Short mmCIF file of C-alpha atoms in Angstrom, two decimals:
data_model
loop_
_atom_site.label_atom_id
_atom_site.label_comp_id
_atom_site.label_asym_id
_atom_site.label_seq_id
_atom_site.Cartn_x
_atom_site.Cartn_y
_atom_site.Cartn_z
CA MET A 1 116.87 112.63 84.58
CA GLY A 2 118.65 114.81 87.60
CA ASN A 3 119.21 118.52 85.92
CA LYS A 4 116.27 121.07 88.06
CA LYS A 5 117.76 121.98 91.13
CA VAL A 6 116.18 120.70 94.78
CA ARG A 7 116.27 122.31 98.51
CA HIS A 8 117.15 119.73 101.27
CA VAL A 9 114.98 121.41 104.34
CA LEU A 10 115.17 120.71 107.24
CA GLY A 11 113.21 122.02 110.06
CA ILE A 12 114.25 122.14 113.71
CA SER A 13 110.60 122.55 115.92
CA GLY A 14 113.22 123.11 118.82
CA GLY A 15 113.38 119.11 120.47
CA LYS A 16 115.01 116.76 120.63
CA ASP A 17 114.73 114.84 117.47
CA SER A 18 114.61 117.45 115.32
CA ALA A 19 117.60 118.71 116.46
CA ALA A 20 119.65 116.33 116.48
CA LEU A 21 118.77 115.12 113.59
CA ALA A 22 120.12 118.46 112.32
CA ILE A 23 123.98 117.13 113.51
CA TYR A 24 123.20 113.62 112.59
CA MET A 25 122.96 115.13 109.14
CA LYS A 26 125.88 117.44 109.37
CA ASP A 27 128.58 115.24 111.11
CA ASN A 28 126.90 112.27 108.65
CA TYR A 29 126.14 113.73 105.05
CA PRO A 30 128.22 117.20 105.25
CA HIS A 31 128.09 117.78 101.49
CA LEU A 32 124.45 118.34 101.40
CA ASP A 33 123.99 121.58 101.10
CA ILE A 34 120.71 121.73 103.57
CA GLU A 35 118.25 124.43 105.04
CA TYR A 36 117.02 124.94 108.57
CA TYR A 37 114.10 126.85 109.12
CA THR A 38 111.51 126.91 112.55
CA SER A 39 108.70 128.08 112.61
CA ASP A 40 107.97 130.36 115.56
CA THR A 41 104.54 130.81 117.76
CA GLY A 42 105.80 133.64 119.88
CA LYS A 43 104.85 130.88 122.54
CA GLU A 44 107.77 128.87 123.05
CA LEU A 45 109.84 128.46 126.65
CA ASP A 46 113.00 129.86 126.47
CA GLU A 47 114.79 126.79 126.60
CA THR A 48 113.94 126.52 122.73
CA TYR A 49 115.27 129.36 121.46
CA ARG A 50 118.36 128.55 123.46
CA LEU A 51 119.04 125.19 121.91
CA ILE A 52 117.99 127.18 118.48
CA ASP A 53 121.02 129.18 119.42
CA ASN A 54 123.06 126.28 119.98
CA LEU A 55 122.48 124.70 117.18
CA GLU A 56 122.81 128.29 114.99
CA ILE A 57 126.58 127.54 116.83
CA TYR A 58 126.95 123.84 115.76
CA LEU A 59 125.93 124.15 112.46
CA GLY A 60 127.67 126.63 110.75
CA LYS A 61 124.24 128.05 109.29
CA LYS A 62 121.74 130.64 110.38
CA ILE A 63 118.29 128.65 111.04
CA HIS A 64 116.11 130.39 109.21
CA ARG A 65 112.91 131.74 111.12
CA LEU A 66 109.42 131.20 109.78
CA THR A 67 107.73 133.57 111.32
CA ALA A 68 103.29 133.94 109.73
CA ALA A 69 101.35 137.64 110.14
CA GLU A 70 105.60 139.07 110.24
CA SER A 71 103.58 142.77 109.74
CA SER A 72 101.30 142.58 112.68
CA HIS A 73 102.28 144.08 115.83
CA GLN A 74 101.18 140.81 118.07
CA ASP A 75 102.94 137.82 118.19
CA PRO A 76 102.02 135.43 115.41
CA PHE A 77 99.98 132.76 117.26
CA ASP A 78 97.99 136.17 119.18
CA HIS A 79 97.79 137.72 116.14
CA PHE A 80 95.70 134.88 114.78
CA TYR A 81 93.66 134.40 117.85
CA GLU A 82 92.36 137.46 117.52
CA VAL A 83 91.04 136.58 114.30
CA PHE A 84 89.48 133.49 115.25
CA GLY A 85 88.09 135.32 117.28
CA ARG A 86 89.67 134.24 120.78
CA LEU A 87 89.24 130.45 119.40
CA LEU A 88 91.97 128.38 121.57
CA PRO A 89 92.85 125.76 119.01
CA SER A 90 92.02 122.18 120.17
CA SER A 91 92.35 119.04 118.40
CA GLN A 92 89.50 119.58 116.67
CA VAL A 93 90.23 123.27 115.18
CA ARG A 94 93.74 123.67 115.02
CA TRP A 95 94.65 126.51 113.10
CA CYS A 96 97.94 127.02 115.09
CA THR A 97 99.34 123.84 113.35
CA LYS A 98 98.07 125.42 109.72
CA LYS A 99 98.11 128.82 110.53
CA LEU A 100 101.24 128.93 112.68
CA LYS A 101 103.11 125.97 110.87
CA LEU A 102 102.70 124.56 107.61
CA GLU A 103 101.97 128.18 105.81
CA PRO A 104 104.57 129.23 106.71
CA PHE A 105 106.77 126.59 105.53
CA GLU A 106 105.04 125.84 102.44
CA GLU A 107 105.32 129.48 101.78
CA TYR A 108 109.25 128.83 102.65
CA VAL A 109 109.51 126.40 100.14
CA GLY A 110 107.29 127.64 97.15
CA ASP A 111 107.20 125.24 94.63
CA ASP A 112 110.79 124.46 94.40
CA LEU A 113 111.27 120.83 94.70
CA VAL A 114 112.23 120.05 97.51
CA ILE A 115 113.34 116.84 100.46
CA SER A 116 112.14 117.82 103.17
CA TYR A 117 113.88 115.84 106.27
CA VAL A 118 112.21 114.74 109.63
CA GLY A 119 112.67 113.07 112.72
CA ILE A 120 110.97 110.03 113.48
CA ARG A 121 112.92 107.83 115.90
CA GLY A 122 113.26 104.12 114.30
CA ASP A 123 111.55 103.10 117.67
CA GLU A 124 108.14 105.53 117.03
CA ASP A 125 105.64 103.53 115.37
CA ARG A 126 104.07 106.48 113.42
CA GLU A 127 103.65 108.96 110.09
CA GLY A 128 105.36 111.89 109.45
CA TYR A 129 103.45 114.59 107.86
CA ILE A 130 102.86 114.18 104.40
CA SER A 131 102.50 117.02 102.55
CA PRO A 132 99.90 117.72 99.82
CA LYS A 133 102.29 119.51 97.39
CA SER A 134 103.36 117.15 95.28
CA ASN A 135 106.59 119.08 94.87
CA ILE A 136 107.84 118.64 98.95
CA GLN A 137 109.03 114.94 99.38
CA SER A 138 109.31 113.46 103.06
CA VAL A 139 112.61 111.65 104.24
CA PHE A 140 113.09 109.81 107.66
CA PRO A 141 116.38 109.29 108.51
CA PHE A 142 116.61 107.88 111.33
CA ARG A 143 114.02 104.79 110.71
CA GLN A 144 115.02 101.45 109.14
CA ASN A 145 112.69 102.90 106.32
CA ILE A 146 113.35 106.12 105.11
CA TRP A 147 110.87 106.21 102.96
CA SER A 148 106.86 108.32 103.49
CA ILE A 149 103.73 106.16 103.36
CA ASP A 150 102.95 107.41 100.10
CA VAL A 151 106.20 106.48 98.42
CA LEU A 152 105.72 103.46 99.77
CA GLU A 153 102.30 102.42 98.80
CA ASP A 154 103.33 103.78 95.25
CA VAL A 155 106.29 100.99 95.21
CA LEU A 156 104.77 98.01 96.34
CA ALA A 157 101.23 98.51 95.09
CA ASN A 158 100.42 95.60 93.48
CA LYS A 159 100.17 96.72 89.51
CA ASN A 160 104.06 97.48 89.59
CA ILE A 161 105.05 93.81 91.27
CA PRO A 162 106.16 92.82 87.49
CA VAL A 163 108.73 96.32 87.92
CA ILE A 164 110.08 96.67 91.34
CA GLU A 165 110.94 91.77 90.62
CA GLN A 166 112.55 93.63 87.41
CA TYR A 167 114.33 95.51 89.55
CA TYR A 168 115.68 93.37 91.95
CA SER A 169 117.13 90.86 89.62
CA SER A 170 119.39 93.39 87.69
CA PHE A 171 121.22 93.17 90.46
CA THR A 172 123.60 90.38 91.44
CA GLY A 173 124.98 89.94 95.17
CA ASP A 174 124.60 87.63 98.16
CA TYR A 175 121.32 88.26 98.34
CA ASP A 176 118.63 85.66 98.58
CA THR A 177 116.89 86.24 95.53
CA PRO A 178 113.74 83.71 95.62
CA ARG A 179 113.45 84.73 99.05
CA ILE A 180 112.81 88.56 97.84
CA LEU A 181 110.97 87.07 94.46
CA GLU A 182 108.72 85.77 96.97
CA ILE A 183 108.37 88.49 99.15
CA LEU A 184 107.51 90.65 95.51
CA ASP A 185 104.76 88.13 94.14
CA ARG A 186 103.14 88.34 97.24
CA LYS A 187 100.09 90.78 96.86
CA THR A 188 99.29 93.54 99.57
CA GLY A 189 95.37 94.04 101.19
CA ASP A 190 94.23 93.85 104.43
CA SER A 191 96.12 90.57 105.91
CA PHE A 192 99.05 92.00 104.31
CA SER A 193 99.92 95.76 104.25
CA VAL A 194 102.79 97.57 101.95
CA LYS A 195 104.43 98.24 105.34
CA ASP A 196 104.34 95.04 106.04
CA LYS A 197 105.80 94.01 102.72
CA ALA A 198 108.47 97.12 102.72
CA LYS A 199 109.62 95.66 106.62
CA LEU A 200 110.45 92.19 104.85
CA LEU A 201 112.51 93.22 102.26
CA LEU A 202 114.28 95.78 103.95
CA ASP A 203 115.10 93.27 106.81
CA ILE A 204 116.66 91.19 104.19
CA ASP A 205 118.89 94.22 102.70
CA THR A 206 117.53 97.85 103.97
CA VAL A 207 120.58 99.31 101.39
CA LEU A 208 119.50 97.52 98.33
CA PHE A 209 115.83 98.05 99.30
CA ASN A 210 116.27 101.82 98.71
CA THR A 211 118.53 101.09 95.93
CA VAL A 212 115.61 99.72 93.70
CA VAL A 213 113.03 102.42 95.89
CA HIS A 214 115.28 105.36 94.25
CA MET A 215 114.91 103.62 90.65
CA PHE A 216 111.32 104.25 91.15
CA LEU A 217 110.97 106.87 91.76
CA GLN A 218 113.71 108.00 88.62
CA TYR A 219 111.19 106.32 86.03
CA ASP A 220 107.95 106.71 87.91
CA GLN A 221 105.61 109.41 85.94
CA GLU A 222 104.73 111.10 88.75
CA LYS A 223 108.22 112.38 89.62
CA ARG A 224 108.70 112.90 92.94
CA PRO A 225 111.37 115.45 93.89
CA LEU A 226 113.92 112.52 93.91
CA ALA A 227 113.49 111.60 91.22
CA TYR A 228 115.70 114.35 89.93
CA GLU A 229 118.51 113.10 93.06
CA LEU A 230 120.98 110.64 90.27
CA ASP A 231 123.10 110.52 93.30
CA PHE A 232 121.21 110.53 96.78
CA PRO A 233 123.58 109.12 99.68
CA LEU A 234 121.15 108.25 101.59
CA ILE A 235 120.11 105.36 100.50
CA ASN A 236 123.26 103.21 101.73
CA ASN A 237 121.96 104.31 105.10
CA ALA A 238 120.71 101.62 106.98
CA ASP A 239 120.77 103.35 110.95
CA VAL A 240 118.33 102.71 112.96
CA LEU A 241 118.25 105.61 115.75
CA VAL A 242 116.45 105.51 119.12
CA LYS A 243 116.10 107.31 122.03
CA ASP A 244 118.63 106.80 123.72
CA ASP A 245 120.82 107.33 120.56
CA ILE A 246 118.90 110.95 120.44
CA PHE A 247 120.25 112.07 124.16
CA ARG A 248 123.32 110.85 122.97
CA ILE A 249 123.99 113.07 119.94
CA LEU A 250 122.34 116.06 121.44
CA ARG A 251 125.03 115.89 124.70
CA GLU A 252 127.75 114.69 122.59
CA SER A 253 127.91 117.56 120.31
CA GLY A 254 127.57 119.98 122.88
CA VAL A 255 124.25 120.97 121.90
CA GLY A 256 122.99 119.78 124.91
CA VAL A 257 119.45 118.94 125.61
CA PRO A 258 116.92 121.53 126.51
CA ALA A 259 116.38 121.61 129.85
CA TYR A 260 112.71 120.64 130.18
CA TYR A 261 113.49 116.96 128.59
CA GLU A 262 115.54 116.82 132.28
CA ASP A 263 113.56 114.73 134.94
CA ILE A 264 112.40 115.76 138.12
CA ASP A 265 111.96 114.39 141.33
CA PHE A 266 109.21 114.81 142.96
CA GLU A 267 106.65 112.91 145.77
CA VAL A 268 103.34 112.63 147.15
CA ASP A 269 102.34 109.27 149.20
CA GLY A 270 106.32 109.08 150.31
CA ILE A 271 105.93 107.85 146.51
CA LYS A 272 109.28 109.59 144.56
CA ALA A 273 109.05 109.48 140.95
CA THR A 274 109.97 111.89 137.97
CA TYR A 275 108.14 113.58 135.18
CA SER A 276 109.30 116.06 133.04
CA ARG A 277 107.80 117.57 129.30
CA SER A 278 107.40 115.72 126.68
CA ARG A 279 107.60 117.70 123.57
CA SER A 280 108.65 120.93 122.33
CA GLY A 281 106.82 124.00 121.04
CA CYS A 282 103.58 126.26 122.80
CA PHE A 283 103.83 126.21 126.10
CA PHE A 284 100.32 126.12 126.36
CA CYS A 285 100.40 123.47 124.01
CA PHE A 286 96.85 121.54 124.54
CA PHE A 287 97.64 118.23 123.43
CA GLN A 288 100.19 117.73 126.94
CA GLN A 289 98.59 114.86 129.33
CA LYS A 290 97.82 116.32 132.68
CA ILE A 291 101.03 115.76 134.22
CA GLU A 292 102.39 118.27 131.79
CA TRP A 293 100.53 120.94 133.01
CA VAL A 294 101.37 120.25 136.22
CA TRP A 295 105.07 120.75 135.75
CA LEU A 296 104.09 123.70 133.65
CA LEU A 297 102.76 125.13 137.28
CA GLU A 298 105.21 123.87 139.38
CA GLN A 299 108.08 124.97 136.79
CA HIS A 300 106.66 128.03 135.16
CA PRO A 301 104.46 129.16 136.80
CA ASP A 302 104.59 132.74 135.15
CA ARG A 303 103.53 130.52 132.25
CA PHE A 304 100.98 129.11 133.36
CA ALA A 305 99.37 131.69 134.72
CA LYS A 306 99.45 132.93 131.15
CA ALA A 307 98.04 130.05 130.33
CA ILE A 308 94.72 130.82 132.20
CA ALA A 309 94.37 134.02 131.59
CA TYR A 310 93.52 132.87 127.21
CA GLU A 311 90.78 130.97 129.83
CA LYS A 312 88.77 134.13 130.78
CA GLU A 313 87.08 134.30 127.33
CA GLY A 314 84.95 131.41 127.85
CA TYR A 315 87.11 128.42 126.51
CA THR A 316 89.70 126.09 128.03
CA TRP A 317 92.75 124.36 126.42
CA MET A 318 91.13 120.93 127.41
CA ASP A 319 88.11 119.58 128.79
CA GLU A 320 89.36 120.82 132.77
CA PRO A 321 89.75 124.66 133.31
CA LEU A 322 93.23 125.60 134.57
CA GLU A 323 91.98 127.06 137.23
CA GLU A 324 90.52 123.24 138.55
CA LEU A 325 93.48 121.80 137.38
CA ALA A 326 96.00 123.95 139.45
CA LYS A 327 94.12 123.69 142.86
CA PRO A 328 96.81 121.71 145.00
CA GLU A 329 94.17 118.70 146.21
CA ARG A 330 94.04 118.39 142.00
CA VAL A 331 97.93 118.29 141.52
CA ILE A 332 98.05 115.82 143.88
CA GLU A 333 95.33 113.42 142.05
CA ILE A 334 97.31 113.85 138.99
CA LYS A 335 100.16 113.01 140.29
CA ARG A 336 98.66 109.80 142.23
CA ASP A 337 96.94 109.09 138.05
CA TYR A 338 100.60 109.76 136.31
CA LEU A 339 102.00 106.96 139.33
CA LYS A 340 99.50 104.01 138.16
CA ARG A 341 100.23 104.68 134.59
CA MET A 342 104.11 104.59 134.93
CA GLU A 343 103.48 101.26 136.69
CA ARG A 344 100.90 100.34 133.65
CA ALA A 345 103.78 101.01 131.70
CA LYS A 346 106.32 99.33 132.99
CA LYS A 347 104.70 96.05 133.82
CA ALA A 348 103.59 96.04 129.74
CA LYS A 349 107.41 96.76 128.73
CA SER A 350 107.66 93.89 131.39
CA GLU A 351 105.61 91.75 128.83
CA ASN A 352 107.00 92.52 125.89
CA SER A 353 104.43 95.16 124.47
CA PRO A 354 104.27 96.73 121.62
CA TYR A 355 104.65 100.12 122.81
CA LEU A 356 106.72 102.15 123.89
CA MET A 357 106.65 103.12 127.50
CA ASP A 358 107.61 106.61 127.12
CA SER A 359 104.80 106.33 124.18
CA LEU A 360 102.47 105.78 126.62
CA ILE A 361 103.57 107.57 129.11
CA LYS A 362 105.10 110.97 127.90
CA GLU A 363 105.31 111.07 124.01
CA SER A 364 101.34 110.92 123.00
CA ASP A 365 100.70 111.49 119.25
CA GLY A 366 99.82 115.31 120.07
CA CYS A 367 100.15 117.08 115.81
CA ILE A 368 102.57 115.29 114.14
CA ALA A 369 102.51 118.32 111.47
CA CYS A 370 103.98 120.78 114.21
CA PHE A 371 107.49 118.83 113.54
CA VAL A 372 107.94 119.15 110.36
#
């Protein structure tokens, strides 16, 4: 196989991880013809657009701007805000994700075979967006496990144990073959997931596991995009990049870290601390934590005022109207609560909690589809 054209695409959300991934791919896999794109909602912070401009210079390539409702005289968000009867998006009604991100992306790739590179880090315990379209396959270069969960579920399905054992047995080398076969023979179920099984195999030999997965994809009847890529260099990738690596890549490349990620000092009750924005995307994203709304109020009061204006129709971005959140006594209360959560997070980290401090404080799950 390998006679079909496969497109390689990488979405730039305006955040640190996707920007660092673009730099990483250019530096480490310059021969891959990667298309870069970004979905412009019309409601990004200025720092996001500066990051995209800086990236274009570094990459030496145009980053395609995907814009929903291109024929409208309004920004994409405002256009669909009117279409949906001025209903604000929420975790229950994510029309912003569907209309401003997913639909423009799927129109951009069409029915072409596509490998989509996603910047989920090695220190994040979450899965990325998996397209329901069979022509789009996600790959995660920053993780030890570069494969999406749907691929793992196929490769490590109990019915495929004999096939995978055969693939492993076709390799000779300094491998712990008895241990590998022992792991493969163990069936997955409630107490032993495919992710557990994959982790054990990856820890023995990452490159070997990747090679076996690639072999499976080439002969699998489902024929995902990677079935048509006979030579896929990321099979040999054993890198695991974490948050510190992301900031290092951005700084060393000269692209720089978006200003909204930089810590800003504040003080409450005589206690000094810092806050910042944890995400890219719309400045009024409803997935923001309340401390981030305070950050917006204090650092970008004009944008905060615009966010308030959307609440005049009777809907609110969260469980608390922004006019209430902006009251001085409420701001102090939110900062106090933030300090308490920071202390709890530090304690949890010191006790070897499985949860990262930044996942407790700064990077709540949000909507992963905003970062395709």
